[in-house]
Coordinates of C-alpha atoms in Angstrom, one line a residue:
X81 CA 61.2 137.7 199.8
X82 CA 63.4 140.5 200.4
X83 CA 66.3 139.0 198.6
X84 CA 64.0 138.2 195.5
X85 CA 62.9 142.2 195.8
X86 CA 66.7 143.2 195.4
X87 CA 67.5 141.1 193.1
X88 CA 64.4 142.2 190.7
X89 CA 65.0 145.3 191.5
X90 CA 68.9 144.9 190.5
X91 CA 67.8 143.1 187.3
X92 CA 65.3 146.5 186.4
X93 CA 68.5 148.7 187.2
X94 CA 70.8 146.7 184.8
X95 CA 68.6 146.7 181.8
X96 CA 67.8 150.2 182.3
X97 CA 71.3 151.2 181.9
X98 CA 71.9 149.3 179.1
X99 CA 68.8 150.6 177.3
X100 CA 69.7 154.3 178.5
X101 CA 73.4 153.7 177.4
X102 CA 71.8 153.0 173.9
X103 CA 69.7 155.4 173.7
X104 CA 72.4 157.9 174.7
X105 CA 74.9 156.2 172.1
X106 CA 72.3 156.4 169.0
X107 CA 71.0 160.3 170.0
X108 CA 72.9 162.2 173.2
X109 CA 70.8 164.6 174.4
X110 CA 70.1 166.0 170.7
X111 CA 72.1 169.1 170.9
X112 CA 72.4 169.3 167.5
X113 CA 69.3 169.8 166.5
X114 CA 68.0 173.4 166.2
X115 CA 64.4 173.0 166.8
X116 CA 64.9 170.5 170.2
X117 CA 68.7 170.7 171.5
X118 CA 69.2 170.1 175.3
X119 CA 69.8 173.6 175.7
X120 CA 66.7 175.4 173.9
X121 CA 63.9 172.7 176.0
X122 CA 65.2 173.6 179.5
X123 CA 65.3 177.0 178.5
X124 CA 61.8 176.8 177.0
X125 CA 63.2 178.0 173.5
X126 CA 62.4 175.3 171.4
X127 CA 60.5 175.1 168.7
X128 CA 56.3 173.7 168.8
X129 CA 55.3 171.2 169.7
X130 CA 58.5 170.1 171.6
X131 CA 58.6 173.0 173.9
X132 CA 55.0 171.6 174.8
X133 CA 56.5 168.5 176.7
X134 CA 57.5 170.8 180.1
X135 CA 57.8 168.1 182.5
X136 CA 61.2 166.9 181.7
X137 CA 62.6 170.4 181.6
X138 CA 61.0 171.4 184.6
X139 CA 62.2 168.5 186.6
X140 CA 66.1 168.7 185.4
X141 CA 65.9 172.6 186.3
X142 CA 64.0 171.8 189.9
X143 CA 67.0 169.0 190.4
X144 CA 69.5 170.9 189.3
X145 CA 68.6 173.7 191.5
X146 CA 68.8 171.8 194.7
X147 CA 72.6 171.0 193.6
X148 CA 74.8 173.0 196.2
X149 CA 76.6 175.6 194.4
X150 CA 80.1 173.9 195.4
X151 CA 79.7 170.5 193.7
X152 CA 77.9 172.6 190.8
X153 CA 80.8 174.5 190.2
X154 CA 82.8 171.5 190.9
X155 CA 80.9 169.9 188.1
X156 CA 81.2 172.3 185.6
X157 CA 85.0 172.4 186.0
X158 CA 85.6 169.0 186.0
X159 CA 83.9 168.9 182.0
X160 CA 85.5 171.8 181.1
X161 CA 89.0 170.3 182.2
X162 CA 90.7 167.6 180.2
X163 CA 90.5 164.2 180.5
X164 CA 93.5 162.5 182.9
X165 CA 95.9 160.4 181.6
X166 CA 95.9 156.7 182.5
X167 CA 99.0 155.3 183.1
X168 CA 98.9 152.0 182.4
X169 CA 95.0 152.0 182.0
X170 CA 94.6 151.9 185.8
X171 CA 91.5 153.4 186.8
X172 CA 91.9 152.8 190.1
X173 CA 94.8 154.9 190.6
X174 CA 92.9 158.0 189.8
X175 CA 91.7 160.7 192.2
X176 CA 88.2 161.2 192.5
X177 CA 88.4 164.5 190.8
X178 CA 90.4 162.8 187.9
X179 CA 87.6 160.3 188.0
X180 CA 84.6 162.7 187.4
X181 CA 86.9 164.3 184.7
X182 CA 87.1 160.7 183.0
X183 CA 83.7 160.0 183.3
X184 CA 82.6 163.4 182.0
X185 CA 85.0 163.1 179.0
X186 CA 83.9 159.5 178.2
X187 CA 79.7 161.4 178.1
X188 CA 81.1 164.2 176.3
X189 CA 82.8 161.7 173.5
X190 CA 80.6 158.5 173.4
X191 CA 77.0 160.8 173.6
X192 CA 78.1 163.7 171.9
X193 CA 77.0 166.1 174.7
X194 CA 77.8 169.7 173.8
X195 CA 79.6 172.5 176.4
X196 CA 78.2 173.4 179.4
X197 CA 75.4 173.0 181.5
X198 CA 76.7 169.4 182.8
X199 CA 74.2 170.1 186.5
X200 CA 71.5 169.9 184.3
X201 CA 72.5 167.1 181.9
X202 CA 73.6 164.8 185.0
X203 CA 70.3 165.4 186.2
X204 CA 68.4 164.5 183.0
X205 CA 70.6 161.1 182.5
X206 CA 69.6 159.9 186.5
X207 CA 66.4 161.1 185.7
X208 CA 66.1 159.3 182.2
X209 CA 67.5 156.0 184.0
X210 CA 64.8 156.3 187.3
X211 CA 61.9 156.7 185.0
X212 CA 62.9 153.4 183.1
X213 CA 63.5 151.7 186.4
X214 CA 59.9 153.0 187.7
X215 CA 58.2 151.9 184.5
X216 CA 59.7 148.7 184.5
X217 CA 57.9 148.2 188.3
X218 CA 54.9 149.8 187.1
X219 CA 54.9 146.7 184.7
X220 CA 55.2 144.3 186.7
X221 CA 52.1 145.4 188.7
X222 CA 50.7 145.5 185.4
X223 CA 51.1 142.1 184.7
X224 CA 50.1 140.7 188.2
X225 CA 47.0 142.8 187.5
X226 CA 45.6 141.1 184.8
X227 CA 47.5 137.8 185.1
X228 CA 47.9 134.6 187.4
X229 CA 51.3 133.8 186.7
X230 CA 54.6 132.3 188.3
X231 CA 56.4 135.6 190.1
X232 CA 59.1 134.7 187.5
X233 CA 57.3 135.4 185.0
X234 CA 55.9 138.9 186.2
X235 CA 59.2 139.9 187.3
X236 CA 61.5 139.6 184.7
X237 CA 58.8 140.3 181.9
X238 CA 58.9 143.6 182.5
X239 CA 63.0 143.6 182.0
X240 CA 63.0 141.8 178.7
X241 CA 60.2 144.0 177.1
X242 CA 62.4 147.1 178.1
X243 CA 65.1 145.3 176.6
X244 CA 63.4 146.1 172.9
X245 CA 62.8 149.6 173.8
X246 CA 65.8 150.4 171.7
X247 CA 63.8 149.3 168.3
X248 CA 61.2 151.9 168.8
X249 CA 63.7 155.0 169.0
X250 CA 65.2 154.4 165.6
X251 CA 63.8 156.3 163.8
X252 CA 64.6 159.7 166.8
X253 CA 64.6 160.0 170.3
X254 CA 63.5 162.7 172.6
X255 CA 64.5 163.9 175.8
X256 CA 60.6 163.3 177.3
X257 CA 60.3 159.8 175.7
X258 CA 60.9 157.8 179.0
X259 CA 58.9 159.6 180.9
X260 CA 56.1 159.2 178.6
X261 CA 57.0 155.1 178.8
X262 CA 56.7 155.4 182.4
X263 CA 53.5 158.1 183.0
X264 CA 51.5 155.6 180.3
X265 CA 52.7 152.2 182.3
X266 CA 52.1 154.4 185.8
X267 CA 48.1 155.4 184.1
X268 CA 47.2 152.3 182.8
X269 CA 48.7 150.8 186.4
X270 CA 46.0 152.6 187.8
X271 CA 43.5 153.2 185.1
X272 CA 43.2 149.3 185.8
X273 CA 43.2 149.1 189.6
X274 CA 40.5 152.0 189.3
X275 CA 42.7 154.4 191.7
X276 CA 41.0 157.4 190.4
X277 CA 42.8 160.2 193.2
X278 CA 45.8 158.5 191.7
X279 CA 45.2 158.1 188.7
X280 CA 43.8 161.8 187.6
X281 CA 46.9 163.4 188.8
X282 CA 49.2 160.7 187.2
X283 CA 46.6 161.8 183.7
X284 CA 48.0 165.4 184.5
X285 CA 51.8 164.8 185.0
X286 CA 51.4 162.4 182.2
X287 CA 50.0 165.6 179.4
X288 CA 52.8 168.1 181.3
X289 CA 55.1 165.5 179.9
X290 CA 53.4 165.2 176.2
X291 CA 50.5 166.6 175.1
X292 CA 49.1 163.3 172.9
X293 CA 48.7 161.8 176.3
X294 CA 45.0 163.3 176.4
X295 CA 44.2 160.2 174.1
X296 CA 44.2 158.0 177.5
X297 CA 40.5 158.7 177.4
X298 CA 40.1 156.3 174.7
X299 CA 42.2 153.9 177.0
X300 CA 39.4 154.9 180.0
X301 CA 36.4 154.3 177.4
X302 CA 38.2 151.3 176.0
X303 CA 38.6 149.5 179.3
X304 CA 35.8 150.8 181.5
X305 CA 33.0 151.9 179.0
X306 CA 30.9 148.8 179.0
X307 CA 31.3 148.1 182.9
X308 CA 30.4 151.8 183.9
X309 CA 26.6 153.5 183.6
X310 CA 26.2 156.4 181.6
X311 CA 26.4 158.8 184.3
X312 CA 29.7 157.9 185.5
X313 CA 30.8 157.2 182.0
X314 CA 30.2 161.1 181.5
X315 CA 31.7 161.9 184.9
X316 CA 34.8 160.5 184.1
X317 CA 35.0 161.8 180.6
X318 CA 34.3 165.9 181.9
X319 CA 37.2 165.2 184.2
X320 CA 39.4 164.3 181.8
X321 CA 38.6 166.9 179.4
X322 CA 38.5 169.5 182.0
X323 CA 42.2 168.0 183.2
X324 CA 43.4 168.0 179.6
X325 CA 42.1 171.0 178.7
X326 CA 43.2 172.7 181.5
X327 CA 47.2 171.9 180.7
X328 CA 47.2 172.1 177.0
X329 CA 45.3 175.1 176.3
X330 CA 47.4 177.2 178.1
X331 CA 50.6 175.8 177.3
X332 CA 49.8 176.2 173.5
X333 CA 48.6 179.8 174.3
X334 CA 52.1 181.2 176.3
X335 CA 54.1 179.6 173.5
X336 CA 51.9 180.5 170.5
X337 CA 54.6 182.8 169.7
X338 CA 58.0 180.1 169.3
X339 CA 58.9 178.8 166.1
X340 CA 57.5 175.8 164.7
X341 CA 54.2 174.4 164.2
X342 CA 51.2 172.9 166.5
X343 CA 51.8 169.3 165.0
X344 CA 54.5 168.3 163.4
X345 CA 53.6 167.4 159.4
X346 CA 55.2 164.1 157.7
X347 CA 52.9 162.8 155.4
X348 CA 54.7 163.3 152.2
X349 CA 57.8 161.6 153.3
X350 CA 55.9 159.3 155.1
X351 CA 54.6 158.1 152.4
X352 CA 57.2 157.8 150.2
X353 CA 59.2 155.7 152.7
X354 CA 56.4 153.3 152.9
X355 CA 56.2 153.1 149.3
X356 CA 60.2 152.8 148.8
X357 CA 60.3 148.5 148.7
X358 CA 63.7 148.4 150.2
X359 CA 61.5 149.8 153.9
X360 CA 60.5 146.4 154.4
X361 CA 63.9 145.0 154.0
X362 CA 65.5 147.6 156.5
X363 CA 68.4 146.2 158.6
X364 CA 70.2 148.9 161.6
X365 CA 72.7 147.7 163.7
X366 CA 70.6 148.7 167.2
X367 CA 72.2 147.6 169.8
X368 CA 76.2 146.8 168.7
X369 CA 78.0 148.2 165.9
X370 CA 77.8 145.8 162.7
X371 CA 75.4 143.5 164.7
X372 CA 72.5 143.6 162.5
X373 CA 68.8 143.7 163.6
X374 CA 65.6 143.9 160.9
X375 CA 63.9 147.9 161.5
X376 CA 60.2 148.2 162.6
X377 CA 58.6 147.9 158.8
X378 CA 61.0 144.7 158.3
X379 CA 58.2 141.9 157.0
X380 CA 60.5 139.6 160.0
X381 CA 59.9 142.2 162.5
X382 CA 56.2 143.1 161.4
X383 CA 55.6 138.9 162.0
X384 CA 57.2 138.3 164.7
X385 CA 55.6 141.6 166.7
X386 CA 52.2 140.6 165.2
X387 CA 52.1 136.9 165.9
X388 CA 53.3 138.3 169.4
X389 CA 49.6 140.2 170.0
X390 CA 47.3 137.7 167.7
X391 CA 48.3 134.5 168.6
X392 CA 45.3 132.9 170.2
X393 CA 43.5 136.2 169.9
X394 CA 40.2 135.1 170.7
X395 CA 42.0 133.5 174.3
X396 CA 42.9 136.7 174.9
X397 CA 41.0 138.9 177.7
X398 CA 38.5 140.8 175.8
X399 CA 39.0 143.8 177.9
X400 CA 43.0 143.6 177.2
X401 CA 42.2 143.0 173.4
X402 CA 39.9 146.2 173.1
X403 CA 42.3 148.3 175.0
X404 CA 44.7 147.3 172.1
X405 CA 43.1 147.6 169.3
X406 CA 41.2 151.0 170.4
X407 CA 44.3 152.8 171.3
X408 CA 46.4 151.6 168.3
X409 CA 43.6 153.0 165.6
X410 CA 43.3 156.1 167.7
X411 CA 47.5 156.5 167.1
X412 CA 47.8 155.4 163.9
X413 CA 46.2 158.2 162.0
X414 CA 48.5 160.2 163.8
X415 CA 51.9 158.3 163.3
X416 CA 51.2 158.4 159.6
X417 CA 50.7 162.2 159.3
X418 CA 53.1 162.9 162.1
X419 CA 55.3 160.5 163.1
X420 CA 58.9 160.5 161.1
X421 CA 58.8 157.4 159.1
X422 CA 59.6 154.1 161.3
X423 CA 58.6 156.6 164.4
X424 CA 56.9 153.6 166.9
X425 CA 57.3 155.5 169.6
X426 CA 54.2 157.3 168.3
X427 CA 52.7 153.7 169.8
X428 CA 53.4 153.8 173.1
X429 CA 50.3 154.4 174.4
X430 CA 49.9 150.9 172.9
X431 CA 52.9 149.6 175.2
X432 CA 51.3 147.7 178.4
X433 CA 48.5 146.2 176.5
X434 CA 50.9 144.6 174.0
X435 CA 53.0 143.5 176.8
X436 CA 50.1 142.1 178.0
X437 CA 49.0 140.6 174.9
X438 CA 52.4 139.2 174.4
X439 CA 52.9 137.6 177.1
X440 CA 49.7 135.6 176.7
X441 CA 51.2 134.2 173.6
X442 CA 54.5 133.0 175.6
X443 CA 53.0 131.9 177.9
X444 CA 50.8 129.6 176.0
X445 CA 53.3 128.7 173.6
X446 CA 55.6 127.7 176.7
X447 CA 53.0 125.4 178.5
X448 CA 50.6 125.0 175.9
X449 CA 47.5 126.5 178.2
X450 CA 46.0 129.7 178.7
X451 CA 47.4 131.7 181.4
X452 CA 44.9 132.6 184.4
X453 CA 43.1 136.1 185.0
X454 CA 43.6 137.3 188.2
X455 CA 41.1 138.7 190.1
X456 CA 41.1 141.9 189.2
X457 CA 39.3 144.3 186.4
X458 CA 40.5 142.3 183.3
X459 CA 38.0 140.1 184.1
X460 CA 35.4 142.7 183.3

């Protein structure tokens, strides 16, 4: 038991990496961009709506403030200095110091990261990398929520659907992005389970970290509407507009006066991308330089996700299915008048219940049968 836990747990570590180390390669920490650079969101100068997303920034300061002030400074000299040479290509012949100052080079080359500040950046890239370890267990329990299945099957799931994280950042990446991956699997974890002193403060930390996270009301009247009575349907809905309304609203009010808009506005070129036929025939090379994958609006990729969640649709748990379908027609208006073309990550409030859906369809494609419900509330 304990050896299966490590090596799980070992698996979740090594795809996280590779999936972080992509996502670093493809956008650094953004510091060349004016309106959401590294430095103007944990300063709190961005511009609106990204200097709404506070949690991020207010963890890397809080963790970079409990840094003593030696290995700080020890830190910041180390990236400022060059890198060593390597004789001969040994590593291992290198002090530790020399070591840092390799390693810091290697971030400052391969991701692009900008002068300075490398407490705070170190802190965001182990941050980045627990929250996609943690969502990847908050999967799992996910899946052994809703599902009977082999431990196999709920265990490594959870790796291999991280594994296409890197298709939804194509079109940008954020610095909040896997926290909001891991605060929706986290919610839905325990919007599930029905762990309501969990799950409201998870619903709080979850619209510190983006503001569109107020939407998992439509999850809460997707899942639980029909099970609850009206009175406890209305509880639950006050509390989470009084919760949501009680972190946006005054976040949009101290930085009513930064640049920028409430929303962000792409409907025009939006538009004209999804009108432009060569969209659908989109190849980006995602994961390896010249190794070529089909984009989001490829017609092979739109199949293959679709047959993924409608295969056997009607064998699907009705409660899972709704979820689905609710939360992606609540998102959909806004990834076509806000989202940045093949933006997907506009989706993933979408994510668990298309795991879920999808790993009905493998499942039954694989042994030809239905997988089992567990007992729990997909049975609802």
């Amino acid at each position: 038991m304990a050896v299966r836990g490590v090596f799980v747990g070992a698996t979740y570590a090594v795809v996280a990496a590779v999936v972080l180390s992509i996502y670093m390669t493809q956008w650094g920490l953004s510091d060349g961009s004016p309106r959401y650079g590294f430095k103007k969101m944990i300063t709190l100068e961005a511009y609106r709506p990204f200097v709404y997303r506070l949690f991020m920034p207010a963890a890397i300061n809080g963790l970079a403030a409990l840094v003593p002030t030696a290995i700080a400074e020890r830190i910041e000299n180390a990236a400022a200095a060059p890198p060593p040479d390597l004789e001969g290509g040994k590593i291992m012949n290198l002090s530790t110091d020399e070591k840092l100052r390799l390693k810091l080079h290697r971030m400052q080359t391969s991701y692009r990261w900008a002068d300075g500040d490398y407490v705070e950046r170190l802190a965001a890239y182990g941050l980045m990398f627990g929250l996609l370890v943690a969502a990847q267990v908050c999967l799992r329990f996910i899946v052994n929520s809703v599902y009977d299945m082999p431990r196999a099957v709920s265990d490594f799931t959870p790796a291999i659907a991280a594994l296409f994280l890197p298709f939804t950042f194509l079109g940008s990446g954020y610095l909040y992005d896997f926290a909001d991956v891991f605060f929706i699997s986290l919610t839905t974890l325990l919007l599930l389970r029905r762990q309501w002193w969990l799950y409201y403060p998870a619903f709080v930390f979850a619209v510190f970290n983006k503001e569109t996270s107020v939407l998992l009301i439509f999850a809460f009247w997707a899942f639980h509407g029909a099970a609850f009575g009206a009175r406890s349907l209305a509880v639950h809905s006050a509390i989470h507009v009084a919760l949501g309304s009680a972190v946006v609203l005054p976040i949009r009010w101290w930085f009513r006066n930064n640049s920028g808009l409430g929303m962000e506005w792409h409907l025009g070129e939006n538009v004209a991308y999804y009108l432009r036929p060569a969209t659908y025939l989109d190849l980006e090379d995602i994961y390896a330089p010249f190794i070529m994958f089909p984009t989001y609006f490829n017609v092979v990729l739109v199949f293959m996700t679709g047959f993924l969640a409608f295969y056997q649709w009607r064998a699907k748990p009705w409660p899972i299915r709704k979820l689905f379908l609710v939360l992606f027609f609540v998102l959909l208006p806004l990834f076509v008048t806000g989202g940045w073309l093949n933006e997907v990550r506009v989706f993933y409030l979408c994510l668990p219940a298309y795991v879920l859906l999808s790993i009905h369809t493998l499942f039954f494609l694989y042994t030809g049968a239905a997988p089992r419900l567990a007992e729990s509330s997909a049975q609802e």
